[in-house]
mmCIF file of C-alpha atoms in Angstrom:
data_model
loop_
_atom_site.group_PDB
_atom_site.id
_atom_site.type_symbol
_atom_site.label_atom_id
_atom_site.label_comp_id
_atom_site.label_asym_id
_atom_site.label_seq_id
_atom_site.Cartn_x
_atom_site.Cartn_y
_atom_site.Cartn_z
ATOM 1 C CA UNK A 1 94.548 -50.944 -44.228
ATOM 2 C CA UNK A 2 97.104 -47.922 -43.191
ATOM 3 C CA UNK A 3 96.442 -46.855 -46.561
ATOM 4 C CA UNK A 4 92.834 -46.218 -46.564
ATOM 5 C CA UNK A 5 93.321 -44.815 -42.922
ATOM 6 C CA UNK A 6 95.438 -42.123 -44.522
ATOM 7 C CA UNK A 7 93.360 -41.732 -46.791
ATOM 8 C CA UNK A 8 90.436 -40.990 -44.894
ATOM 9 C CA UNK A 9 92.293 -38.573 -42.771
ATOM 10 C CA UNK A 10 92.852 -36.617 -45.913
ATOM 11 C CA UNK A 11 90.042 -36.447 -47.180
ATOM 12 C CA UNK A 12 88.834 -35.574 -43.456
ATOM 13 C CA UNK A 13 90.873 -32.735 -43.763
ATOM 14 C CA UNK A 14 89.988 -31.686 -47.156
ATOM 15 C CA UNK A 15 86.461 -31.247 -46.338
ATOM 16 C CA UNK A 16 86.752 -29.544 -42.795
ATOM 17 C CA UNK A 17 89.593 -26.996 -44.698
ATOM 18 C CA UNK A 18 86.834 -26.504 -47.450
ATOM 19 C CA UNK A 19 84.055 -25.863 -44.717
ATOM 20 C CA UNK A 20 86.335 -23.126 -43.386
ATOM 21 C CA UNK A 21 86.520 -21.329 -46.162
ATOM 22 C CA UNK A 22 82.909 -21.804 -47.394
ATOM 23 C CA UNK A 23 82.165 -20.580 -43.679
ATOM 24 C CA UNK A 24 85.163 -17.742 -43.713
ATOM 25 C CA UNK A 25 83.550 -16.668 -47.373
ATOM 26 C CA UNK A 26 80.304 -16.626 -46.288
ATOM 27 C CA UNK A 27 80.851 -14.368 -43.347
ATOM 28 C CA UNK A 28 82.827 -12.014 -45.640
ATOM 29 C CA UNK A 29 79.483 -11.557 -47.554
ATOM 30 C CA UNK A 30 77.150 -11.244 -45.287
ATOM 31 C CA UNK A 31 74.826 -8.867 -46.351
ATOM 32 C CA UNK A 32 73.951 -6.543 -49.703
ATOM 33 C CA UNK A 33 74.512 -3.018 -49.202
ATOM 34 C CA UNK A 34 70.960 -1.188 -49.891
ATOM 35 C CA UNK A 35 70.105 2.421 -50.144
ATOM 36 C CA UNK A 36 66.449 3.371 -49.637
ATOM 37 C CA UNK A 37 64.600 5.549 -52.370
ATOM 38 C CA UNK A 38 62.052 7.458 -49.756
ATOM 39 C CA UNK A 39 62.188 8.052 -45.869
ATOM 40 C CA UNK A 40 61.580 4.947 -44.474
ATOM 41 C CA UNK A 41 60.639 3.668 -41.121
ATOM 42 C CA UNK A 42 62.372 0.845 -39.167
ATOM 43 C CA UNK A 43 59.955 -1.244 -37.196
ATOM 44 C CA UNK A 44 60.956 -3.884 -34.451
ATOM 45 C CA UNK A 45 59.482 -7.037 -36.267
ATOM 46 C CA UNK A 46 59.077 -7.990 -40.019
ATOM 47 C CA UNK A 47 55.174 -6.413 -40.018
ATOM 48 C CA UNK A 48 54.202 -2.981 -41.188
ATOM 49 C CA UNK A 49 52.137 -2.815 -37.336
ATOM 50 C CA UNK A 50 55.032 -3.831 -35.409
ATOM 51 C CA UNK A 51 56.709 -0.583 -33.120
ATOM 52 C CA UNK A 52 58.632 2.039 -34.774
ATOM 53 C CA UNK A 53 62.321 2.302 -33.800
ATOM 54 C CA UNK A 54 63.772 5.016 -36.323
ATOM 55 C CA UNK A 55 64.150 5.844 -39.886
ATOM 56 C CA UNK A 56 66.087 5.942 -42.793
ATOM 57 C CA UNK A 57 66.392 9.386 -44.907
ATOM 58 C CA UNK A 58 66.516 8.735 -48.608
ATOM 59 C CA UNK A 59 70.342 7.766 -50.038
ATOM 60 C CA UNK A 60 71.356 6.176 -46.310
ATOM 61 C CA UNK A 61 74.225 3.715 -47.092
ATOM 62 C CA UNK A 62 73.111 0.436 -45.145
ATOM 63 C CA UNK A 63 73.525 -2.957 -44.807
ATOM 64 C CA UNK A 64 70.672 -5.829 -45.116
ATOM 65 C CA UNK A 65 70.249 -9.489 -44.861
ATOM 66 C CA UNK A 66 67.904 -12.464 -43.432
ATOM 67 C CA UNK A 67 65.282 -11.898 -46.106
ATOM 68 C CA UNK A 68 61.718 -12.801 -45.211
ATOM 69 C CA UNK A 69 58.393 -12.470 -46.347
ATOM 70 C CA UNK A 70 59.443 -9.438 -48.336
ATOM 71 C CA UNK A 71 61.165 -7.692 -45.027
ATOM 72 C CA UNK A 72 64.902 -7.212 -44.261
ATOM 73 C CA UNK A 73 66.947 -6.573 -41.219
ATOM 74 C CA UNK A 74 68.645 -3.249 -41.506
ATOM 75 C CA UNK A 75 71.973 -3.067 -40.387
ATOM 76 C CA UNK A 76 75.257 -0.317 -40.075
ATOM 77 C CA UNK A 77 77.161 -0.790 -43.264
ATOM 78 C CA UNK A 78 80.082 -1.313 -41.368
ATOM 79 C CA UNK A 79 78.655 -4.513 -39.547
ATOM 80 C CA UNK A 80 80.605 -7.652 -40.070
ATOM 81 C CA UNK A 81 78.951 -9.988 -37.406
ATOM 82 C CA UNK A 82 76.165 -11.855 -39.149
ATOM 83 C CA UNK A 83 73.844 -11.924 -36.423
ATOM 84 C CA UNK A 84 70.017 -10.503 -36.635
ATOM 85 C CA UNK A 85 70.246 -9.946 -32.926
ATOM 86 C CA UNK A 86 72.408 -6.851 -33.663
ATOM 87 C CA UNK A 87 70.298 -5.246 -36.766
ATOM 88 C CA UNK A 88 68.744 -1.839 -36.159
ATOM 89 C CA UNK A 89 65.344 -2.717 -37.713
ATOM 90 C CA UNK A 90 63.284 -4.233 -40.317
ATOM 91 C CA UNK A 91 62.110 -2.773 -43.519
ATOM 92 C CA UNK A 92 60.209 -3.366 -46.901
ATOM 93 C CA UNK A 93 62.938 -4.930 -49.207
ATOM 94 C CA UNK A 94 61.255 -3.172 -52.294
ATOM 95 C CA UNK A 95 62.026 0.017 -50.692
ATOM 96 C CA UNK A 96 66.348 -0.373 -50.106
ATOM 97 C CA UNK A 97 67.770 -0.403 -53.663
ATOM 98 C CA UNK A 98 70.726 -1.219 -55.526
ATOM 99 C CA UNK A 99 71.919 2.334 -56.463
ATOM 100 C CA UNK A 100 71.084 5.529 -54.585
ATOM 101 C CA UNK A 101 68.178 7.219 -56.706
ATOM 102 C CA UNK A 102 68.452 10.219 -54.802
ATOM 103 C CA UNK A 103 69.564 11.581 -51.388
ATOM 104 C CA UNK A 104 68.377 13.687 -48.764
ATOM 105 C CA UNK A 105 69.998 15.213 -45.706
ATOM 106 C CA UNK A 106 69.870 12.761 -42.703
ATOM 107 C CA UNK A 107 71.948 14.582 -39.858
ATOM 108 C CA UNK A 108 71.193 13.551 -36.401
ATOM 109 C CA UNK A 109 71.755 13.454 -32.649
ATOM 110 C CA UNK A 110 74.594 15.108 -30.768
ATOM 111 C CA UNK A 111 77.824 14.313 -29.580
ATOM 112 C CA UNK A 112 78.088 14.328 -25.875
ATOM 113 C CA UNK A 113 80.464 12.956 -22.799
ATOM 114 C CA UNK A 114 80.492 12.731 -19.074
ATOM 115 C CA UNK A 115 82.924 13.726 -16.670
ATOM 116 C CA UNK A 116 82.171 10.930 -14.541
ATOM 117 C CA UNK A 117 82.088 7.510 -15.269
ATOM 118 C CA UNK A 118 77.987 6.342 -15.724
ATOM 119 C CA UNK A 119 75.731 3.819 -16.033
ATOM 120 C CA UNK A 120 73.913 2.850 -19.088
ATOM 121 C CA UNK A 121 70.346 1.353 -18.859
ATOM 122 C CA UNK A 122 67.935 -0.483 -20.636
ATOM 123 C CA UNK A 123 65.269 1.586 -19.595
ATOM 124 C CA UNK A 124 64.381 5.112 -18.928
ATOM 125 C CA UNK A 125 64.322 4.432 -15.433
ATOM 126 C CA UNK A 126 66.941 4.496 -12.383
ATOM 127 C CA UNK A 127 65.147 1.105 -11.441
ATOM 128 C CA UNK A 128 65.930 -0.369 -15.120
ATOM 129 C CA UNK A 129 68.700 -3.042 -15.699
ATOM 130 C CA UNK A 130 72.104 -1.843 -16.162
ATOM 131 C CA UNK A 131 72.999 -3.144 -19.630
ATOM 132 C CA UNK A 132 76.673 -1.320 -19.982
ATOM 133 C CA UNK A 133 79.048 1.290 -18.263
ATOM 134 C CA UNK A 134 79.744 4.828 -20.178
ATOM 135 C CA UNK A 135 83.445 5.816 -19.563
ATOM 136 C CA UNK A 136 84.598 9.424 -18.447
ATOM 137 C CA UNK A 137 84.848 11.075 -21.375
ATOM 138 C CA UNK A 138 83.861 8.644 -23.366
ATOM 139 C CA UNK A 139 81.967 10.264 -26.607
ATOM 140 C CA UNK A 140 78.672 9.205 -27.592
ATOM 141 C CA UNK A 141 75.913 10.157 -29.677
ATOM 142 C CA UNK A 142 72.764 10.948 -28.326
ATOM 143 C CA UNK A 143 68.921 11.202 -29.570
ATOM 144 C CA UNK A 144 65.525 10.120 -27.968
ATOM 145 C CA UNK A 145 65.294 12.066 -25.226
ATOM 146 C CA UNK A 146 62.436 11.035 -22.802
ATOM 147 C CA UNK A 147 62.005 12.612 -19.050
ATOM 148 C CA UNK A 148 65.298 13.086 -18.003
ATOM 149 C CA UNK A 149 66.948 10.348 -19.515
ATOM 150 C CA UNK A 150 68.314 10.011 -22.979
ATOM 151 C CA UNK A 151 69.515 7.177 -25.672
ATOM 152 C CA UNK A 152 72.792 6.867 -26.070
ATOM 153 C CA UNK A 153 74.976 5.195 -29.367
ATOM 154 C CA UNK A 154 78.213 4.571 -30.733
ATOM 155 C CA UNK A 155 79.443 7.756 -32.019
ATOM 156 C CA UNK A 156 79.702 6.662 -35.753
ATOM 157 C CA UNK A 157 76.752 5.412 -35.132
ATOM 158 C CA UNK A 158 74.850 6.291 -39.008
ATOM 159 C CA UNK A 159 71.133 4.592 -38.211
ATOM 160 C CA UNK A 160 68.615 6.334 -35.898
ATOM 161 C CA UNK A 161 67.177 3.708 -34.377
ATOM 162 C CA UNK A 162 65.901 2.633 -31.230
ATOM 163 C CA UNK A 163 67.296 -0.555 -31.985
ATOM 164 C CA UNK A 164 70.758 0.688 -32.714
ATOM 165 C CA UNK A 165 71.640 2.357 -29.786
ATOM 166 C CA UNK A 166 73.169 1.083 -26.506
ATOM 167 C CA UNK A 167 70.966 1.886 -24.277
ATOM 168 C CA UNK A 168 69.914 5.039 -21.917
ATOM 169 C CA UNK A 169 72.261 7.684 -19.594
ATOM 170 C CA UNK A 170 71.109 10.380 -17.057
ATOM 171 C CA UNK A 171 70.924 13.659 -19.307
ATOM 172 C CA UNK A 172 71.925 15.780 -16.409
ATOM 173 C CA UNK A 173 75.479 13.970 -16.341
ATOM 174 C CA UNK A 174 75.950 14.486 -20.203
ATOM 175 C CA UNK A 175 77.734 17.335 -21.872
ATOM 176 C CA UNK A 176 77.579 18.588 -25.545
ATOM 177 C CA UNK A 177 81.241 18.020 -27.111
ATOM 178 C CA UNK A 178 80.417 21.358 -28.660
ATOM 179 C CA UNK A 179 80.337 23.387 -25.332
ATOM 180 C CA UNK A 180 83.712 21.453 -24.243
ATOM 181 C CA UNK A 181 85.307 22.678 -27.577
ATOM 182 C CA UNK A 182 84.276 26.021 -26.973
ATOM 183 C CA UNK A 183 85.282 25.936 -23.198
ATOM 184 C CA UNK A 184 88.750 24.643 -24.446
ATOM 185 C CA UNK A 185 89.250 27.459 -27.075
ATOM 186 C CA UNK A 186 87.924 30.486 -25.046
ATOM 187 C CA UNK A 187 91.043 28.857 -22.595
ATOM 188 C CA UNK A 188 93.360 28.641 -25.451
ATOM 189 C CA UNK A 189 92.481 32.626 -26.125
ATOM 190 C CA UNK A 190 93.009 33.600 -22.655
ATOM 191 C CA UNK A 191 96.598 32.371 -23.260
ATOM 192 C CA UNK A 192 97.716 35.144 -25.602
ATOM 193 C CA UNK A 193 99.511 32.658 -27.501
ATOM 194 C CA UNK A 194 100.201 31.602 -31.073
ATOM 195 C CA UNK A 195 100.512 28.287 -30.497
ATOM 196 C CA UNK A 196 98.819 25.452 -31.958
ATOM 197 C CA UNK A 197 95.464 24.913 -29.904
ATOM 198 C CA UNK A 198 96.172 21.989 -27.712
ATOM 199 C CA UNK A 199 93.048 19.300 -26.736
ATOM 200 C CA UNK A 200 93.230 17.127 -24.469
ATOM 201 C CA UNK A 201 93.624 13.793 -26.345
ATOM 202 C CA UNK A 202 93.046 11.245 -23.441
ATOM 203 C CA UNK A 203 90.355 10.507 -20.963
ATOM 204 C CA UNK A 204 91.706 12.170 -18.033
ATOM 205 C CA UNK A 205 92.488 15.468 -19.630
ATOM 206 C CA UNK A 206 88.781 15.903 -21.371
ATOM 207 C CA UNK A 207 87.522 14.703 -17.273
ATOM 208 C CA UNK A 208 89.816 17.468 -15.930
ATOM 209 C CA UNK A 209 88.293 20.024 -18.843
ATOM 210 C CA UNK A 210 84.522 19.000 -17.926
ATOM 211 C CA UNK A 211 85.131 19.329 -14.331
ATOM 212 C CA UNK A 212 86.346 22.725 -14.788
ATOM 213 C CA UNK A 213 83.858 23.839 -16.984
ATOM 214 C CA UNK A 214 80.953 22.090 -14.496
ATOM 215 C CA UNK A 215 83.236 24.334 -11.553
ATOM 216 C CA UNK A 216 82.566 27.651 -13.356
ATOM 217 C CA UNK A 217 79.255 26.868 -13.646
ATOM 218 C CA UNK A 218 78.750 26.594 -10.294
ATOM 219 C CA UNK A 219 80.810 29.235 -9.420
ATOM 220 C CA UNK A 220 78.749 31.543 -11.816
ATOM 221 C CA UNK A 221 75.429 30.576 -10.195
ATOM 222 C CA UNK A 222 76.743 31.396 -6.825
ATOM 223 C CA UNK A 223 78.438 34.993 -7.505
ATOM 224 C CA UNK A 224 75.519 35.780 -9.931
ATOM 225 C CA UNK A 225 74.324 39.383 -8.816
ATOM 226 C CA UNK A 226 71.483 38.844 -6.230
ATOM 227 C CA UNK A 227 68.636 41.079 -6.650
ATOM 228 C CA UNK A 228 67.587 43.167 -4.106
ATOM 229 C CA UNK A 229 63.945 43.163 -2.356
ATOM 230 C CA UNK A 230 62.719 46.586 -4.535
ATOM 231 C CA UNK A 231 63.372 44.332 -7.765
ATOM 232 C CA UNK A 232 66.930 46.468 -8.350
ATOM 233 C CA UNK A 233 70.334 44.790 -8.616
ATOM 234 C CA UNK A 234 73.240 45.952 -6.899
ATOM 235 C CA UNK A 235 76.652 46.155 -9.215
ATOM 236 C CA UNK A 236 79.250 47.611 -7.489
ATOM 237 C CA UNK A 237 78.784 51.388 -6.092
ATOM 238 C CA UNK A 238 76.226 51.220 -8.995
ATOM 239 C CA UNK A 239 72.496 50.349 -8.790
ATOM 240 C CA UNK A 240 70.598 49.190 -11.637
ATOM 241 C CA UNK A 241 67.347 49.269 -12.091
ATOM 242 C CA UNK A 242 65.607 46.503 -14.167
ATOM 243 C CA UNK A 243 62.121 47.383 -15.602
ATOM 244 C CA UNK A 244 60.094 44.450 -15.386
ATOM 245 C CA UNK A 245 57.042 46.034 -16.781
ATOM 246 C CA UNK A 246 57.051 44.283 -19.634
ATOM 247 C CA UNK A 247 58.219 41.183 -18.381
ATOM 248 C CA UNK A 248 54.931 41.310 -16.481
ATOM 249 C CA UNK A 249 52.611 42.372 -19.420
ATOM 250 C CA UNK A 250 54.701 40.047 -21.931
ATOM 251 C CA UNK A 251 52.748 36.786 -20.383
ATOM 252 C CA UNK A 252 49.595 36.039 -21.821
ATOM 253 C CA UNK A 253 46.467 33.938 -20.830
ATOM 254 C CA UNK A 254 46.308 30.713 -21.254
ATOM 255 C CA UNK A 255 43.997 29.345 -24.162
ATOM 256 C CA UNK A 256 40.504 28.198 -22.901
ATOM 257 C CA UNK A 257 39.817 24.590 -23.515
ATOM 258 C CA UNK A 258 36.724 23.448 -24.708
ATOM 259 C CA UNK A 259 36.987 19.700 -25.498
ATOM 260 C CA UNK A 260 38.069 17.028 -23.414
ATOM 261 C CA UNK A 261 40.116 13.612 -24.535
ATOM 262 C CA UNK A 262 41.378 10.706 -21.876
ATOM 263 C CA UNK A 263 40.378 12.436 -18.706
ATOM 264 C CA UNK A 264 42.170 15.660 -20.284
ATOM 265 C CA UNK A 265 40.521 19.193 -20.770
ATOM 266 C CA UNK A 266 42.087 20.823 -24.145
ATOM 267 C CA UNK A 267 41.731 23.200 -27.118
ATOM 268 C CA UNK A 268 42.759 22.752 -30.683
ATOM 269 C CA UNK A 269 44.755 25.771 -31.117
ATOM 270 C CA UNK A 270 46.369 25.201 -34.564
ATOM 271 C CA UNK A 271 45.599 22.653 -37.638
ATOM 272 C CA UNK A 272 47.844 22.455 -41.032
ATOM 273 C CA UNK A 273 49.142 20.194 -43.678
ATOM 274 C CA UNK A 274 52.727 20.360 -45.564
ATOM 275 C CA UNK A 275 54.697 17.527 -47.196
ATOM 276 C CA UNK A 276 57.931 16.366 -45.836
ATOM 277 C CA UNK A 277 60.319 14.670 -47.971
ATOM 278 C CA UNK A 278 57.362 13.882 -50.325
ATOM 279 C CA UNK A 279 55.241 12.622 -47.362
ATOM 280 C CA UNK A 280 52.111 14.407 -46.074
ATOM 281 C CA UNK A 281 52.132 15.459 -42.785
ATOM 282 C CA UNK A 282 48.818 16.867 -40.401
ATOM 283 C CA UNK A 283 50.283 18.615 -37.928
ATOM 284 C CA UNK A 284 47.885 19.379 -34.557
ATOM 285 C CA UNK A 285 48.963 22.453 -31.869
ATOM 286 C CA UNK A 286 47.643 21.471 -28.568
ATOM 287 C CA UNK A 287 46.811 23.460 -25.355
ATOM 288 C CA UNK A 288 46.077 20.942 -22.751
ATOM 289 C CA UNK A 289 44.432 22.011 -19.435
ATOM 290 C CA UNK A 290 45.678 20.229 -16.178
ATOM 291 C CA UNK A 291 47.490 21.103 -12.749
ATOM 292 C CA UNK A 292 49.683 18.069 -12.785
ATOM 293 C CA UNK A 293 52.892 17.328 -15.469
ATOM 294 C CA UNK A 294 51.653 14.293 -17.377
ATOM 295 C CA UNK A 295 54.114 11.424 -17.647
ATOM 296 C CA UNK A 296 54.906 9.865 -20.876
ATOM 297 C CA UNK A 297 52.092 7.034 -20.938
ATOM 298 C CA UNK A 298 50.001 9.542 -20.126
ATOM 299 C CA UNK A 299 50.522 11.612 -23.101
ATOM 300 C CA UNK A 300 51.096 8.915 -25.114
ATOM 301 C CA UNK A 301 47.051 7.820 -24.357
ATOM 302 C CA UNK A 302 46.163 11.433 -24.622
ATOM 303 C CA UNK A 303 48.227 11.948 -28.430
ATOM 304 C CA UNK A 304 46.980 8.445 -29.083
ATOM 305 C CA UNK A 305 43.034 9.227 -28.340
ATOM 306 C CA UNK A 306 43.521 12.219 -30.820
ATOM 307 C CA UNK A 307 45.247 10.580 -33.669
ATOM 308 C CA UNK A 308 42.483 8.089 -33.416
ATOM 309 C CA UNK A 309 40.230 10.525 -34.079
ATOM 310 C CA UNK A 310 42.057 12.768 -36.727
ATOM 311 C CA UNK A 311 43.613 9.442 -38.750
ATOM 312 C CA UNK A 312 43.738 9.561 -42.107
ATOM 313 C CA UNK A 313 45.165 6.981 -44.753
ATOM 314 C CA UNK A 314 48.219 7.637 -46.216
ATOM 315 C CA UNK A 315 48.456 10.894 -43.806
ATOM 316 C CA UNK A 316 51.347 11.511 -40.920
ATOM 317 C CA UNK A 317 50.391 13.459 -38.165
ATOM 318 C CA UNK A 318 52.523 15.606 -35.445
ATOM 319 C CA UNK A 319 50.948 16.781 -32.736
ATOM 320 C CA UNK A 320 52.611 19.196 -30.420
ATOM 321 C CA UNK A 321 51.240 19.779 -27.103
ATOM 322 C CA UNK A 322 51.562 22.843 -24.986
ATOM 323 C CA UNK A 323 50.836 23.325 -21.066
ATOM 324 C CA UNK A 324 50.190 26.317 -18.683
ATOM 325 C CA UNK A 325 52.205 28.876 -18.461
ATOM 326 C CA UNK A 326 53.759 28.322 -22.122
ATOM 327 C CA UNK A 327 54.313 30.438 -24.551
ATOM 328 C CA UNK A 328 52.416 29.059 -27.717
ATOM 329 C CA UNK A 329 54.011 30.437 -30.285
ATOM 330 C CA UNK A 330 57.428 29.010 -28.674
ATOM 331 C CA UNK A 331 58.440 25.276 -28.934
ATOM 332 C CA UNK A 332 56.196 23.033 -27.461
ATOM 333 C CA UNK A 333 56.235 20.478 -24.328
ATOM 334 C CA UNK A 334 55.874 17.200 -25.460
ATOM 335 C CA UNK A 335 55.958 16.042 -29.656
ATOM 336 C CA UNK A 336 54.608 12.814 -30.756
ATOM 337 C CA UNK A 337 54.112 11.617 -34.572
ATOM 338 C CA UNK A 338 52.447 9.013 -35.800
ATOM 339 C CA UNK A 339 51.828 7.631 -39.126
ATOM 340 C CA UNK A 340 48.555 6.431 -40.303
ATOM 341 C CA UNK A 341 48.969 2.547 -38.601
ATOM 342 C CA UNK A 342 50.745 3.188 -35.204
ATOM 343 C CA UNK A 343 52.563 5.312 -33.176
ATOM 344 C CA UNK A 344 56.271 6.735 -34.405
ATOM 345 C CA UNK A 345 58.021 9.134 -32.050
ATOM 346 C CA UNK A 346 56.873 10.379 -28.506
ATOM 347 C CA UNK A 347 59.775 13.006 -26.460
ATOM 348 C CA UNK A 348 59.559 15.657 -23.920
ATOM 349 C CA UNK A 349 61.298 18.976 -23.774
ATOM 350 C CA UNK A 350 61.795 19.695 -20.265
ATOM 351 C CA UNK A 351 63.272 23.042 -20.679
ATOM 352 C CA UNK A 352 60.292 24.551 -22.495
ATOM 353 C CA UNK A 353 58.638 24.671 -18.954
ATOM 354 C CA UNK A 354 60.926 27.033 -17.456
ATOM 355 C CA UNK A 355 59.031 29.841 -16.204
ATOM 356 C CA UNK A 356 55.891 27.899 -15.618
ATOM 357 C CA UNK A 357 54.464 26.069 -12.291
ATOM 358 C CA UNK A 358 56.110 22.906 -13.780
ATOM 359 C CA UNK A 359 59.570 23.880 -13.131
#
């Protein structure tokens, strides 16, 4: 009787040491590493109508797994955890390939930290749930801009996707690591020394470098040379006089509209057609007519009411949409894409309405 106890016990303990290493192997191949062979679009759900999250540029090194109905979840190559909750989209399987057949340039978003320690959002809203914390200093990538908010990832983040990232930070608080290295060597220069550039390797020392560089700033904008009532500027014992004749004569009417779309007066200005990476692309140039900045559903239904109307199969189309007081041969306000099923992209570019009654 002790005997077959035993026994048992072993062979108990056979099988649960085999299921650990079935499980332990299993995890260590979780997923096929794929490479697309065309620009391809993520979507949210396994369904060519689902929402678009991102891309993937032709060549992109990526992870896949939990086949279905011809559609894979798209993951970071570097992904271990085999859980669909954390892929960064679905795609066609027929598209992601073995071998690379060939590869196009896929560079994107911007490296960019805070000085202060921030909150990360699921939304682009200040009423949205906080979903994470952004250390000082902490480096991130950074891509979908909407309003004044922004999407924020991992920095070795390699998938642009919606899906990917970890969620959205107040632009206003975010700094391009570029500008910081600059800031740090024009400081290094100052020096007059030969010795090996030194950076600021830990948190506190890139929060003291932003806060100086934010502190200049500031101090810039208040010392800036005020101009005097006659439109002159006083430097020193010296006046100089700034001809703004041509800054006058340099702005030019706005465009008349002459159709109207979703409660919107506008004007076609521009229509063409080019291929990018093999794929045809319409691309619209809009004047639109109003008095008040439309928010981002708002354009959205206003882009959307046009692509409706200018849809073709098989066809992209970009339309970029200008406002009063622009300059239309400059970059434009808002840019939405869509392909010839649903909407792709939709961002804002605040800065473009400097100079204008927007800002």
């Amino acid at each position: 009787m002790f005997n077959s106890w035993s026994l048992m016990l072993k062979s108990t303990g056979l099988m649960t040491a085999l299921l650990l290493l079935l499980t332990a192997s299993s995890a260590a191949a979780f997923g096929d590493i794929r490479y697309p062979d065309r620009k391809l679009n993520l979507r949210a759900a396994r369904s060519a109508t689902a929402g678009w999250v991102g891309n993937l540029h032709a060549g992109q090194k990526v992870k896949v797994a939990f086949m279905k109905d011809g559609w894979v979840a798209v993951f970071e190559p570097s992904e271990k955890r085999a859980l669909e909750s954390l892929a960064a989209g679905y795609a066609k399987a027929s598209f992601l390939l073995p071998e690379p057949t060939h590869v196009e340039a896929g560079t994107w978003g911007e490296l960019m930290v805070s000085a202060q320690r921030l909150n990360i959002r699921k939304g682009a809203s200040i009423r949205s749930t906080i979903v994470g914390k952004l250390e000082a200093a902490e480096p991130v990538k950074t891509d979908f801009p909407e309003d004044d908010w922004i999407m924020v990832f991992s920095p070795d983040a390699t998938i642009r996707s919606r899906m990917n990232a970890r969620g959205y930070c107040a632009t206003q608080y975010l700094q391009s690591t570029t500008a910081l290295d600059q800031l740090l060597s024009t400081q290094d220069v100052q020096t007059g020394t030969d010795a090996p550039l030194d950076r600021p390797q830990d948190a506190e020392g890139l929060t003291e470098a932003l806060d100086k560089n934010l502190a200049s700033q500031e101090t810039r904008a208040k010392t800036a040379t005020p101009l005097l009532p006659n439109g002159t500027v006083e430097s020193g014992s010296q006046t100089l006089v700034i001809d703004r004749t041509q800054i006058k004569n340099s702005k030019r009417p706005d465009p008349l509209p002459d159709k109207t779309a979703h409660g919107y007066q506008y004007r076609l200005l521009e229509k063409s057609e080019t291929k990018k990476n093999g794929a045809p692309w319409v691309t619209l140039k809009i004047f639109l007519s109003t008095t008040k900045l439309p928010d981002s559903t708002q354009l959205k239904d206003f882009c959307t009411t046009l692509w409706k109307e200018h849809n073709r199969v098989n066809r992209n189309l970009l339309i970029l949409v200008f406002l009063p007081g622009m300059n239309t041969d400059d970059l434009a306000y808002g840019v939405v894409s869509f392909d010839d099923k649903s909407l792709l992209e939709l961002y804002v570019r605040r800065v473009t309405l400097i100079g204008t009654k927007f800002l």
